[in-house]
mmCIF file of C-alpha atoms in Angstrom:
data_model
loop_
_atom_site.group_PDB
_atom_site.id
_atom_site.type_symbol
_atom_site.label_atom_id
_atom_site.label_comp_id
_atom_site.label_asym_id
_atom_site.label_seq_id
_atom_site.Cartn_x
_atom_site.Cartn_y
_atom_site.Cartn_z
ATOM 1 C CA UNK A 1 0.000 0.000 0.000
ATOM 2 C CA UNK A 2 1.189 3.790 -0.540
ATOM 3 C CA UNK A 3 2.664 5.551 2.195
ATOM 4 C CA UNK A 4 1.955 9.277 2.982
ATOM 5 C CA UNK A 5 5.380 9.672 2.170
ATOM 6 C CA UNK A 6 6.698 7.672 -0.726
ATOM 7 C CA UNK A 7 5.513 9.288 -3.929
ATOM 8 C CA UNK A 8 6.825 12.650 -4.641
ATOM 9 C CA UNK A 9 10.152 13.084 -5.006
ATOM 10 C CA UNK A 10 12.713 14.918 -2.306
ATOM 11 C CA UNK A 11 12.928 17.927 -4.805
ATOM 12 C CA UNK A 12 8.977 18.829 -4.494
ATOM 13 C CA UNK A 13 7.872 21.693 -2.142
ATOM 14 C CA UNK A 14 6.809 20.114 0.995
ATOM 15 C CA UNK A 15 2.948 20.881 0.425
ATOM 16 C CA UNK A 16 2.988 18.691 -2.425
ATOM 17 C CA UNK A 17 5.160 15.877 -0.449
ATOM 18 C CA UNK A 18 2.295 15.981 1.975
ATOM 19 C CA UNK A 19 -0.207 15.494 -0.127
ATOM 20 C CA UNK A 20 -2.454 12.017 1.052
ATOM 21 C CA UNK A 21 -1.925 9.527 -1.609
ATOM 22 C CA UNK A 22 -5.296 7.555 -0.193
ATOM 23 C CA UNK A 23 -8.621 8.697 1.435
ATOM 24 C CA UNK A 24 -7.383 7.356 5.065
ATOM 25 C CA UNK A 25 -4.547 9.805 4.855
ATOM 26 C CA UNK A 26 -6.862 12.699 4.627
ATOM 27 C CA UNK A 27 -7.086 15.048 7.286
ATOM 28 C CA UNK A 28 -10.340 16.776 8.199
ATOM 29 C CA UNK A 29 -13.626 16.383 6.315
ATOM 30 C CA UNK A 30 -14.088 13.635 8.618
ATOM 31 C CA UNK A 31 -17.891 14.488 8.202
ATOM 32 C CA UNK A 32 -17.223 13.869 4.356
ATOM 33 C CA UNK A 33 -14.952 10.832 4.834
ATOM 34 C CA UNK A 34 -15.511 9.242 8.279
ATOM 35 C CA UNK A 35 -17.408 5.580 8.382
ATOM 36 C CA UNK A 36 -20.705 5.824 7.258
ATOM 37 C CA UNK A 37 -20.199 9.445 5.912
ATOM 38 C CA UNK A 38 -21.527 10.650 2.369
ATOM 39 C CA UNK A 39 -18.151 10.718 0.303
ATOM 40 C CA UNK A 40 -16.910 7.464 1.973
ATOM 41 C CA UNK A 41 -20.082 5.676 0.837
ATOM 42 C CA UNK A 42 -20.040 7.085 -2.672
ATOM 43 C CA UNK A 43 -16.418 5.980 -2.805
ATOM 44 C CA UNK A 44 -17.038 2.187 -1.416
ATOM 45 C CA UNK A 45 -20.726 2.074 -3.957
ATOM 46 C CA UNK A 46 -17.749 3.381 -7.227
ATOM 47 C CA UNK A 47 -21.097 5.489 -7.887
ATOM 48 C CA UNK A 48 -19.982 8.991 -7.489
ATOM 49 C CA UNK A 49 -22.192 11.919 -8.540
ATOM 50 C CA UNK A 50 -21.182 15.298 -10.048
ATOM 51 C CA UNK A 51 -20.275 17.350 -7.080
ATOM 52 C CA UNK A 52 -19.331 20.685 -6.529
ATOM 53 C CA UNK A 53 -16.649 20.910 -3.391
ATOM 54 C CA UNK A 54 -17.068 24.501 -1.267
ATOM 55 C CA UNK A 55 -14.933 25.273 1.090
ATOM 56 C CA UNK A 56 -12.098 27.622 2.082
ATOM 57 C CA UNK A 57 -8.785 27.732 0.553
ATOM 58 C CA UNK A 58 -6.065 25.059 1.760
ATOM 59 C CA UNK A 59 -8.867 22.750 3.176
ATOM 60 C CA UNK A 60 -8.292 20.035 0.219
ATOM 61 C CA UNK A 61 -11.165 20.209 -2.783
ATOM 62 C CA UNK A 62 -8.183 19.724 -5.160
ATOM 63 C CA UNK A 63 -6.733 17.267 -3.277
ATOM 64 C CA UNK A 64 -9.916 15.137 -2.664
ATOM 65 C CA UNK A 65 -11.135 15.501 -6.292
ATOM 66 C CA UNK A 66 -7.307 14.130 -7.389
ATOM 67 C CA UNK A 67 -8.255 11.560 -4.746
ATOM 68 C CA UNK A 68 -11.618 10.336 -6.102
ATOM 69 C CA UNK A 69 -10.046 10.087 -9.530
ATOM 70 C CA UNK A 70 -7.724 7.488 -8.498
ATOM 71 C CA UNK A 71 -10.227 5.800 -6.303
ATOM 72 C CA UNK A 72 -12.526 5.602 -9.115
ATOM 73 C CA UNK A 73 -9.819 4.618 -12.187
ATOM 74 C CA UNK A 74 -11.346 7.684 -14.006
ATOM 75 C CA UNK A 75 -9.296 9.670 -16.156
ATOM 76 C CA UNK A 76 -8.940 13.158 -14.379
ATOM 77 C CA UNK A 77 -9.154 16.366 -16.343
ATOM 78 C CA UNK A 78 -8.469 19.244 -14.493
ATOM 79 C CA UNK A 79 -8.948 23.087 -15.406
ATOM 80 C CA UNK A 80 -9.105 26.715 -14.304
ATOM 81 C CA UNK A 81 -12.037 28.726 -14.417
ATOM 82 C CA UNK A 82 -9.791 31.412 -14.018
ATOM 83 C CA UNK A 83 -7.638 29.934 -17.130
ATOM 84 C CA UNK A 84 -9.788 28.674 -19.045
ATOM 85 C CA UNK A 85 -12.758 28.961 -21.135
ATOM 86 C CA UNK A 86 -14.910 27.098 -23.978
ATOM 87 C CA UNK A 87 -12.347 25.486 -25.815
ATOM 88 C CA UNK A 88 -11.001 24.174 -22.857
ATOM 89 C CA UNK A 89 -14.058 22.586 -22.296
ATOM 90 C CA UNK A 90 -14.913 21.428 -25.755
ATOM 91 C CA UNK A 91 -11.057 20.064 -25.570
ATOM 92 C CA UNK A 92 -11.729 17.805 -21.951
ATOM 93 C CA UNK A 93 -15.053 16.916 -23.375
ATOM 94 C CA UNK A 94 -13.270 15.265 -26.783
ATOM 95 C CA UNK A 95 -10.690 14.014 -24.368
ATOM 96 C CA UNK A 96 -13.432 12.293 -22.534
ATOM 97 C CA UNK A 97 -15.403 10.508 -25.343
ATOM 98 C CA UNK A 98 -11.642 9.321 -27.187
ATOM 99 C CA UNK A 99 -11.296 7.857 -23.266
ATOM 100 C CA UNK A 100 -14.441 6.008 -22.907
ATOM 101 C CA UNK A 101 -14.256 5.013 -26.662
ATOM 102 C CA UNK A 102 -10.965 3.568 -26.514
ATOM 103 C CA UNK A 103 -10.383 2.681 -22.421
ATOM 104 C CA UNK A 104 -13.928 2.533 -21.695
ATOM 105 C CA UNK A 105 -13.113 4.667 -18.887
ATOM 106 C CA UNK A 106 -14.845 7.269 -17.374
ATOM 107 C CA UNK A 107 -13.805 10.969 -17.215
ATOM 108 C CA UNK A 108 -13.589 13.168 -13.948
ATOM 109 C CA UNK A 109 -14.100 16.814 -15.211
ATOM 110 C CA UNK A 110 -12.417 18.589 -12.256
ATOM 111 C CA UNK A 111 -12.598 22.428 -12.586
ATOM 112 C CA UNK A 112 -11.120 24.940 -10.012
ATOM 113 C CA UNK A 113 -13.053 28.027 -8.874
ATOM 114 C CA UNK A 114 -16.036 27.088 -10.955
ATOM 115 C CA UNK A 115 -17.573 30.396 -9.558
ATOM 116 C CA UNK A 116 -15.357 32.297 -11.868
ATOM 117 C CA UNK A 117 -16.853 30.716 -15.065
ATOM 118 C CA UNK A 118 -19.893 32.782 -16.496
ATOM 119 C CA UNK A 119 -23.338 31.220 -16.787
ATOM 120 C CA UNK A 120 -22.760 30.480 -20.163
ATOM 121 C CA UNK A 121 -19.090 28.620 -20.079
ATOM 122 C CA UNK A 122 -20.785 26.353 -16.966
ATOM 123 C CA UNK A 123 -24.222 25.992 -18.690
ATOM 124 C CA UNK A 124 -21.467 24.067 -21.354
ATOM 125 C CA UNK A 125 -21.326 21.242 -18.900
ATOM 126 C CA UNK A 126 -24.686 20.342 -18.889
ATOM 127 C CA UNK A 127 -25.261 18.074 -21.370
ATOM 128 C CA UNK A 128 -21.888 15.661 -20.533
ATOM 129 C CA UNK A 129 -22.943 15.625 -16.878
ATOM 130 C CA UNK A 130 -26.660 14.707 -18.009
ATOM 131 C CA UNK A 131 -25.622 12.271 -20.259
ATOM 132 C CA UNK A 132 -23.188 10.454 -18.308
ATOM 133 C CA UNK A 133 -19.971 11.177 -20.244
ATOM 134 C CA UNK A 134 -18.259 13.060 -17.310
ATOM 135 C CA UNK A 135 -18.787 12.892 -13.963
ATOM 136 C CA UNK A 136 -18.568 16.917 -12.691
ATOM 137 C CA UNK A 137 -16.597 18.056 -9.657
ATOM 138 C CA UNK A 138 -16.185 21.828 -9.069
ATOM 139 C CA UNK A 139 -14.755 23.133 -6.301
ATOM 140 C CA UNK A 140 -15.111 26.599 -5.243
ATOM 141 C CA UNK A 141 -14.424 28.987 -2.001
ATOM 142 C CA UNK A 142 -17.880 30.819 -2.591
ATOM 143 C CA UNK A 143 -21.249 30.030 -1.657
ATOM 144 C CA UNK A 144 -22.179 27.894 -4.819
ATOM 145 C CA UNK A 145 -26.006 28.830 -4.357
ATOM 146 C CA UNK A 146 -25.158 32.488 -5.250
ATOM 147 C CA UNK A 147 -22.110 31.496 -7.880
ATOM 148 C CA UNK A 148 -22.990 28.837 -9.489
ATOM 149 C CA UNK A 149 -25.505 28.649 -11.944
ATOM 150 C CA UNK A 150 -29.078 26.343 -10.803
ATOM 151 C CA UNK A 151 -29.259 23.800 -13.353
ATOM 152 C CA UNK A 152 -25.436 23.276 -12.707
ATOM 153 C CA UNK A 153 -26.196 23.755 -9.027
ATOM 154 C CA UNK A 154 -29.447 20.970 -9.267
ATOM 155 C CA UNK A 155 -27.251 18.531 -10.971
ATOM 156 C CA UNK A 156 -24.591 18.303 -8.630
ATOM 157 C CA UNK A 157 -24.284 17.305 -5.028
ATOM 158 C CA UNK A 158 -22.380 20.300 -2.812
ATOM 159 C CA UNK A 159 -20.185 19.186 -0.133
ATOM 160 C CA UNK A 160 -19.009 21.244 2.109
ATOM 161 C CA UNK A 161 -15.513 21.465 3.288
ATOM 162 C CA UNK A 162 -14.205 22.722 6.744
ATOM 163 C CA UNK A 163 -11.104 24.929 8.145
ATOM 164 C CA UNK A 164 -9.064 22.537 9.311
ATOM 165 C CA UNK A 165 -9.303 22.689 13.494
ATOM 166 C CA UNK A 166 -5.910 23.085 15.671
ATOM 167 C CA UNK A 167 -5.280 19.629 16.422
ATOM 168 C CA UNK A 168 -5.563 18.928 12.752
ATOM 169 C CA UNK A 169 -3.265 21.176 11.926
ATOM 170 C CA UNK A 170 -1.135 20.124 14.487
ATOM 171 C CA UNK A 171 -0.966 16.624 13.173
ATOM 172 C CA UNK A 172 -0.226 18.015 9.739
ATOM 173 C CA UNK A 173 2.790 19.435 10.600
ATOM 174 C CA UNK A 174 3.796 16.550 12.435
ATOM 175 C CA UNK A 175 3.996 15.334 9.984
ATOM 176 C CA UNK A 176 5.784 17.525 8.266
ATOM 177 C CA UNK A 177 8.558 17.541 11.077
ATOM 178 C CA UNK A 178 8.437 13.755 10.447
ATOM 179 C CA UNK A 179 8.886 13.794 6.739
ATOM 180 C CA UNK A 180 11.816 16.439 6.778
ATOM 181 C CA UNK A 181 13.494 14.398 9.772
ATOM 182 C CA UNK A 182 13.470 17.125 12.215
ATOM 183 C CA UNK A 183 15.119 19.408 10.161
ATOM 184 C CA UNK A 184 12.261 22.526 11.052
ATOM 185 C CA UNK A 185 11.427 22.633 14.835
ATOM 186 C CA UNK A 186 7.595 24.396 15.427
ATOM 187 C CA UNK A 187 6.678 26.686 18.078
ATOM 188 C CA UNK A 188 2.996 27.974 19.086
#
């Protein structure tokens, strides 16, 4: 099995060495992930819906989409709202179809600070997400029922992340300390 620590290479910045490699390594969201909690059973039933992730920066929406992609064997497309626009769709959506013609794989559309796309560019997601062909996971640090449009909104589940607590944060950079071998001492 993965370990927290054996992926990324010594070279990457430290957030990125941290990063959980498996939904047990997560910290937080233990109202999301916990036994018996609503992402944990989507995860064990492999029947995820579209979802749209809110939550303040840092708390792990990237992360847990990333997450759910490799939990699912989906193919993983992530973009921007804030870099992107149609043809970026039109490009994942292609991507997707080529995938599930040729891998018969499914597609995880992930896109970052959906609230930045206009109701147009995320009314262009309607029709994969209704028809199966990509399974929808925005993530977003503003309230989605004001940002993002309703018949995105009524298509996707919305999941709400939390700031992660002290003692969460404490175990974080425990492991941290642990990863860089004591190298960086921490102080209240």
């Amino acid at each position: 099995m993965n370990s927290l620590f054996q992926s990324a290479s010594p070279e990457a910045p430290l957030a990125e060495r941290l990063r959980p490699k498996t939904l047990d390594e997560v910290v937080g969201q233990s109202h999301l992930l916990g036994a018996n909690k609503p992402l944990r059973l989507a995860f064990q039933s492999g029947k995820l819906p579209s979802m749209i992730l809110w939550g303040p920066p840092g708390v792990g929406k990237t992360t847990l989409a990333r997450l759910i992609a490799n939990t699912a064997d989906a193919d993983f497309i992530p973009i921007s709202a804030v870099l992107s626009g149609i043809k970026d769709i039109r490009e994942a959506v292609e991507r997707a179809e080529l995938t599930l013609q040729q891998h018969g794989r499914k597609t995880i559309l992930f896109v970052d600070e959906v609230h930045r796309f206009n109701k147009g560019q995320q009314d262009a997601f309607l029709p994969f997400v209704e028809s199966g062909l990509i399974t929808f996971i925005g993530a977003t640090t503003e309230n989605p029922s004001f940002e993002v449009n309703s018949a995105l909104l009524s298509r996707a589940q919305v999941f709400v992340l939390n700031a992660l607590s002290e003692p969460e944060l404490a175990l974080l950079l425990e492991r941290a300390r642990l990863l860089v071998a004591g190298n960086i001492s921490f102080s209240d």
